CSV table of C-alpha atoms in Angstrom, one decimal:
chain,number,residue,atom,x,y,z
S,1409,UNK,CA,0.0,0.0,0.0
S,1410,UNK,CA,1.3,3.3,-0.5
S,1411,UNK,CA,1.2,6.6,2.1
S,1412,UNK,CA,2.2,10.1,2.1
S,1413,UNK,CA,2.7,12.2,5.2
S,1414,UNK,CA,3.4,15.5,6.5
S,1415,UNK,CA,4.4,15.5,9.7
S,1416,UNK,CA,3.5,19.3,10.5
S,1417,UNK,CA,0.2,20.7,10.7
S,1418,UNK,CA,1.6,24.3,10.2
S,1419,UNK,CA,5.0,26.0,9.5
S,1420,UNK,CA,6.0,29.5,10.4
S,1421,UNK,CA,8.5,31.2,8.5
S,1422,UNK,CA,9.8,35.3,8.3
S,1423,UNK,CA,9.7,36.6,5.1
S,1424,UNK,CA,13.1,36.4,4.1
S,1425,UNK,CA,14.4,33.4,5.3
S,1426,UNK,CA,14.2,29.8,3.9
S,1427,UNK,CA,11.5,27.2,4.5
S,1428,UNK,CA,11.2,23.9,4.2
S,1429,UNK,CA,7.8,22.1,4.3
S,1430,UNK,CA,8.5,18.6,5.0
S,1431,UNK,CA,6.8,15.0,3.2
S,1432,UNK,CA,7.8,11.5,3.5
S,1433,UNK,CA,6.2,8.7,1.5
S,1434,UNK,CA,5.9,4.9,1.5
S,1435,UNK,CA,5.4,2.9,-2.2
S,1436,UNK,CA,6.5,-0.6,-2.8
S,1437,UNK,CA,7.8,0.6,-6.2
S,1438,UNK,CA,9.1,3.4,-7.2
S,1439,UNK,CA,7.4,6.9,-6.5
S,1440,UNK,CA,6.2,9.5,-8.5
S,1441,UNK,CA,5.8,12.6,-6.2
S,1442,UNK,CA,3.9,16.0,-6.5
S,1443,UNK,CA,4.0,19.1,-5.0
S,1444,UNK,CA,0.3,21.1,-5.2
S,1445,UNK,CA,-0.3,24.6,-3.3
S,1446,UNK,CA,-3.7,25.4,-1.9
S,1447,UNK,CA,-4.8,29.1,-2.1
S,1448,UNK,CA,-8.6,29.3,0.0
S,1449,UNK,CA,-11.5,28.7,-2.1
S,1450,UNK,CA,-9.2,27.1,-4.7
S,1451,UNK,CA,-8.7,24.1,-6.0
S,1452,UNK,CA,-4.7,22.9,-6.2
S,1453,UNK,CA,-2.0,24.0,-8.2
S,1454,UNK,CA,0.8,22.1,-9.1
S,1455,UNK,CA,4.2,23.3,-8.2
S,1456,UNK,CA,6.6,20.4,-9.3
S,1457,UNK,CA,6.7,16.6,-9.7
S,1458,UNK,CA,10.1,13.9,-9.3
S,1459,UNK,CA,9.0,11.1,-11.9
S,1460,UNK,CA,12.8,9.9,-12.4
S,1461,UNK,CA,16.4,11.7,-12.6
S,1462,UNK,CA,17.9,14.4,-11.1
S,1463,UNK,CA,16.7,14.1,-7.8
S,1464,UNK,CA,16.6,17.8,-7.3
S,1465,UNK,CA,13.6,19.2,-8.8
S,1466,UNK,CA,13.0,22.9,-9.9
S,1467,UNK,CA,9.1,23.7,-9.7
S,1468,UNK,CA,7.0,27.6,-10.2
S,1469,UNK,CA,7.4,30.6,-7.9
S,1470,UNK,CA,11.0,29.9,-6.9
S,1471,UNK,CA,10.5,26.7,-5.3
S,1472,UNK,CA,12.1,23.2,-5.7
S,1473,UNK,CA,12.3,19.6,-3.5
S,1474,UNK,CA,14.7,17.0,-3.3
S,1475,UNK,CA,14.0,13.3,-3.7
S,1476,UNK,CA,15.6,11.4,-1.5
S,1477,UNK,CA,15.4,7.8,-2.0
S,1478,UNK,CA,17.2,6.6,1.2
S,1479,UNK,CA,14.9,8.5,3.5
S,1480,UNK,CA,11.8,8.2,1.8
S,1481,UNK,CA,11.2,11.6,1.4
S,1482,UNK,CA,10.6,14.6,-1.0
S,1483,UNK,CA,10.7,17.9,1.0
S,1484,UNK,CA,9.7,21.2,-0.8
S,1485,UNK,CA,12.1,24.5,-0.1
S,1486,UNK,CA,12.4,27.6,-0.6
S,1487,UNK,CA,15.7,30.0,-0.6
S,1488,UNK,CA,13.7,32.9,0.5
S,1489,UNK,CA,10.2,33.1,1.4
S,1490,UNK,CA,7.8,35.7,0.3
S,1491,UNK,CA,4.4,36.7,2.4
S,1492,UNK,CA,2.6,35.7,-0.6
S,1493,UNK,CA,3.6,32.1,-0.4
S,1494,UNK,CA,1.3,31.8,2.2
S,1495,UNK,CA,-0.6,28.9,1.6
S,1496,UNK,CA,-1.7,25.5,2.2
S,1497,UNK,CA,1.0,22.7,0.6
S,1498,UNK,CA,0.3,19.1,-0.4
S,1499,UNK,CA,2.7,16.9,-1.3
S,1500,UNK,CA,1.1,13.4,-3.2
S,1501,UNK,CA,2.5,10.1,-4.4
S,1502,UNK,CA,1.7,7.3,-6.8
S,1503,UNK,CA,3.6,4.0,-7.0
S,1504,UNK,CA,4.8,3.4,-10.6
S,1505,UNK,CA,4.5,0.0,-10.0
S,1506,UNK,CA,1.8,-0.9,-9.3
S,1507,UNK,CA,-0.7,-0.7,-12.4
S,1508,UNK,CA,-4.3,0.0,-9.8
S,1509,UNK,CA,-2.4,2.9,-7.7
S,1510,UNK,CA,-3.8,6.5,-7.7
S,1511,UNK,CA,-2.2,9.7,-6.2
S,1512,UNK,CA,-3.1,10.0,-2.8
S,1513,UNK,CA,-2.1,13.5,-0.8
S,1514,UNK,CA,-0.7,14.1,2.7
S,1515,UNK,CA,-2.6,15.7,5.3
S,1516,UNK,CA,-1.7,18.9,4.2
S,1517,UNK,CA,0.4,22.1,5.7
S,1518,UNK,CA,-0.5,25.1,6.0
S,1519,UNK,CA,2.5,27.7,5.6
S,1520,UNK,CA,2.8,31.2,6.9
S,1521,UNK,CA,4.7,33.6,6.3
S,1522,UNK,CA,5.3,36.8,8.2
S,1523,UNK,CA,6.4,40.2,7.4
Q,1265,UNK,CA,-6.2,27.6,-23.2
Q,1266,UNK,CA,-8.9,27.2,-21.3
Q,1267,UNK,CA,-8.1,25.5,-17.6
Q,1268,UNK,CA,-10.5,22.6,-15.7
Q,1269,UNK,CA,-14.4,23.8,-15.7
Q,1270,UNK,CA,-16.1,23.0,-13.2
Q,1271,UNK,CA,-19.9,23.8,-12.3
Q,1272,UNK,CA,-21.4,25.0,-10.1
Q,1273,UNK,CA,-18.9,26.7,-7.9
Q,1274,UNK,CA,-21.4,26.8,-5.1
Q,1275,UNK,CA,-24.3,24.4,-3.8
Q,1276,UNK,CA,-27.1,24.0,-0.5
Q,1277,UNK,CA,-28.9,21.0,-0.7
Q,1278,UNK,CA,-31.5,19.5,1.7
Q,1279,UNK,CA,-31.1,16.0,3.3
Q,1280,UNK,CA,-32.0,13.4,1.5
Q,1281,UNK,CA,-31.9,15.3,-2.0
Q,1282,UNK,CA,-29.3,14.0,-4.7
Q,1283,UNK,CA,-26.9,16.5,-6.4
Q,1284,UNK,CA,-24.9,16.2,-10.0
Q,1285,UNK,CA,-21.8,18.2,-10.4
Q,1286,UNK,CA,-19.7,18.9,-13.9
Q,1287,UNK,CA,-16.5,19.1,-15.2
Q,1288,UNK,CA,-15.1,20.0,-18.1
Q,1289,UNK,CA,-11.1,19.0,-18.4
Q,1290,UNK,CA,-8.6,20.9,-20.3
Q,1291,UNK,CA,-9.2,20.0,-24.0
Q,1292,UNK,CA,-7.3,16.8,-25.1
Q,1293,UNK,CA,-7.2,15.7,-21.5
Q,1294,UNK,CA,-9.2,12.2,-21.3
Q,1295,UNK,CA,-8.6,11.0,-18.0
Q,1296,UNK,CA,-10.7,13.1,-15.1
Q,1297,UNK,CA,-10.2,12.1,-11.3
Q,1298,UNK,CA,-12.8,13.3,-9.0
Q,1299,UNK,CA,-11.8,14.1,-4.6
Q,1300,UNK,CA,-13.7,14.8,-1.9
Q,1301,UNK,CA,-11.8,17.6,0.4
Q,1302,UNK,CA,-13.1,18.4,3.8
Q,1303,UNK,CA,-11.1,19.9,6.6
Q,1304,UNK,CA,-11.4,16.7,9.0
Q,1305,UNK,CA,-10.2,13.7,6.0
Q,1306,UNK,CA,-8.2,15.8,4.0
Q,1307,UNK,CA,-8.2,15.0,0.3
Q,1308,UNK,CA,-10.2,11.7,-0.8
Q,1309,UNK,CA,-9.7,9.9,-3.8
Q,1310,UNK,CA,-13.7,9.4,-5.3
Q,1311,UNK,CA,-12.9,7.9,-8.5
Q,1312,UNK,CA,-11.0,8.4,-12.1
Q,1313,UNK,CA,-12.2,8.0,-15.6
Q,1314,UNK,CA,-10.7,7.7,-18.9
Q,1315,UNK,CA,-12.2,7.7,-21.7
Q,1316,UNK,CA,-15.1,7.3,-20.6
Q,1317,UNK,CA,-14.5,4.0,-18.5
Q,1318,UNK,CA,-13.9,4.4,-14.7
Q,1319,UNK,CA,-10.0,3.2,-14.2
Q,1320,UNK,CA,-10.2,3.5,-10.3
Q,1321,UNK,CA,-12.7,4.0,-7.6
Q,1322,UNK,CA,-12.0,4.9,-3.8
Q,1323,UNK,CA,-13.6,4.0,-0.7
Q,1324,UNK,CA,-17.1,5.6,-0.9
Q,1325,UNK,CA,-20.6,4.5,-0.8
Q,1326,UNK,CA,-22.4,3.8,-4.1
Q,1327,UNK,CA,-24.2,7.2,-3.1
Q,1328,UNK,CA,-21.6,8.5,-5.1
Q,1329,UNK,CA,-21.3,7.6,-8.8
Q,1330,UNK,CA,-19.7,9.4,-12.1
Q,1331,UNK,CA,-19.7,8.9,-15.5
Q,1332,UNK,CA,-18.1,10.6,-18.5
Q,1333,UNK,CA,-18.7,11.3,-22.2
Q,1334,UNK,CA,-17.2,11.3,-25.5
Q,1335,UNK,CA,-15.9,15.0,-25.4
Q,1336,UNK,CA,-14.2,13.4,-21.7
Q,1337,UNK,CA,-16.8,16.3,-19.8
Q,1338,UNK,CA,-17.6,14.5,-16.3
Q,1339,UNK,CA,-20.8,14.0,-13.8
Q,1340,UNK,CA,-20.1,13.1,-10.4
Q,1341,UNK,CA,-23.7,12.4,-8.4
Q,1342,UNK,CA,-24.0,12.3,-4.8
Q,1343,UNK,CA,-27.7,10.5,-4.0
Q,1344,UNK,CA,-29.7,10.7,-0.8
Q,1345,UNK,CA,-27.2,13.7,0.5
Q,1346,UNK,CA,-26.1,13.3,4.4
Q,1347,UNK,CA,-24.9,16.2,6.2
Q,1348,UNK,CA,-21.4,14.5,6.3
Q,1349,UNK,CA,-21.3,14.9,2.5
Q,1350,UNK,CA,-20.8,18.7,2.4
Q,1351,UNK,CA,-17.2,19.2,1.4
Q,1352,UNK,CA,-15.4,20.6,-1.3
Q,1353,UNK,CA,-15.3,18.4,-4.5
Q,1354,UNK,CA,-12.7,18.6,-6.8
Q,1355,UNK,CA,-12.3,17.4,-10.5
Q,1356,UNK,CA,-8.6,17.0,-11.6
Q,1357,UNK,CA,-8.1,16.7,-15.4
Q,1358,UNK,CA,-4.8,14.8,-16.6
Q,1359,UNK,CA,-3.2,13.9,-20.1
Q,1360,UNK,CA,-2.7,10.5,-19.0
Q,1361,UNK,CA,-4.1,7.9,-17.1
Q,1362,UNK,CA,-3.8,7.5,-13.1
Q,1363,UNK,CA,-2.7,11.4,-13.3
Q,1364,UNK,CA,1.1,10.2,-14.2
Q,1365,UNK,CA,2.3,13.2,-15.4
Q,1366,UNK,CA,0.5,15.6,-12.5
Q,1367,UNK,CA,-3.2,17.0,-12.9
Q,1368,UNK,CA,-4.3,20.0,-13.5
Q,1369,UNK,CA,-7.4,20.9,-10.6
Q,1370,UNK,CA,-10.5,23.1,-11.0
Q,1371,UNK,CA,-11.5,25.4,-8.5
Q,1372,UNK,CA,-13.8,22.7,-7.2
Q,1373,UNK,CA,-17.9,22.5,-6.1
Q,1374,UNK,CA,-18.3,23.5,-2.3
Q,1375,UNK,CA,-21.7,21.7,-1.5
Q,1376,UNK,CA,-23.1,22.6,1.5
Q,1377,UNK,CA,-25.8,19.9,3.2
Q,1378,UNK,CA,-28.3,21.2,5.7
């Protein structure tokens, strides 16, 4: 069976600095993995996705993530937030393998970003 | 070109009453996945079809059934509405099957149950 989760709930950041919003999956095959951003009253909007090489991934608005195969996980940053990146972030898997699989989504996080 | 349709943005239904909601993918999409968001599950995967044939189906009741025509537009019905069906539903529209390659979402249904 395959899982996604985000461990926090919420992330605080000053505009400014870097974030890092944090996701770690489980597959039995190989992973395809998504970054979506969540604006209220939206639907999703897709930031970036890993399906297979360079295992650091360049996505819209100035962010990217880095598969890492060894710890399961496929955290989305950011060199220097901006208040507008305010948001709610979902990262999402599908296993490759397996032919029935679907992309499921993490809990969600919501990120703020102060002044 | 034109992004995922979907219709309407808004809906208050009684209990009991059934509901249809559209979509309209981006053109030369066929494959159209359908989730349920609320703020207590998270997203929930309803169902996905392509071309016209459902490829996947979550963990629902058979309250809640799809379909999808030729020109890959898709229905998603809710029957005999419960209050715990009020949520936001989204339609995600995708080149390929099993949303490979990412989806592209519309700005979703918020049905409202009272």
């Amino acid at each position: 069976a395959q899982s996604v989760a985000q461990p926090e709930d919420q992330v605080n950041v000053a505009e400014g600095n870097p974030l890092t919003v944090k996701c770690t999956y489980s597959v039995s095959g190989n992973p395809y993995l998504f970054w979506y951003v969540q604006y209220p009253n939206r639907g999703l909007q897709f930031l970036l996705k890993y399906i297979t090489g360079d295992n650091l991934v360049k996505g819209s608005y100035g962010f990217e993530a880095e598969f890492n195969k060894s710890q399961t996980s496929f955290h989305l940053k950011k060199p220097s937030a901006l208040v507008s990146d305010s948001a709610l972030y979902f990262c999402a898997v599908r296993d490759v393998q397996s032919s029935a699989s679907k992309i499921i989504f993490g809990s969600g996080t919501r990120l703020s970003i102060r002044p | 070109k034109a992004g995922v349709t979907q219709t309407p943005r808004y809906l208050i239904k009684t209990r009991g009453q059934q509901v249809t909601l559209s979509c309209s993918p981006i053109s030369g999409h066929r494959s159209v996945s359908w989730y349920q968001q609320t703020p207590g599950q998270g997203l929930q995967f309803l169902f996905e079809y392509f071309s016209e044939t459902q490829r996947n189906k979550g963990n629902f009741p058979g309250r809640f059934s799809g379909r999808q025509f030729s020109n890959s537009r898709s229905e998603m019905n809710v029957s005999t509405l419960e209050l715990g069906d009020s949520a936001l539903y989204l339609c995600a529209s995708s080149l390929a099957s099993q949303g490979t390659y990412g989806y592209t979402f519309g700005s979703g249904t918020r049905l409202t149950v009272v």
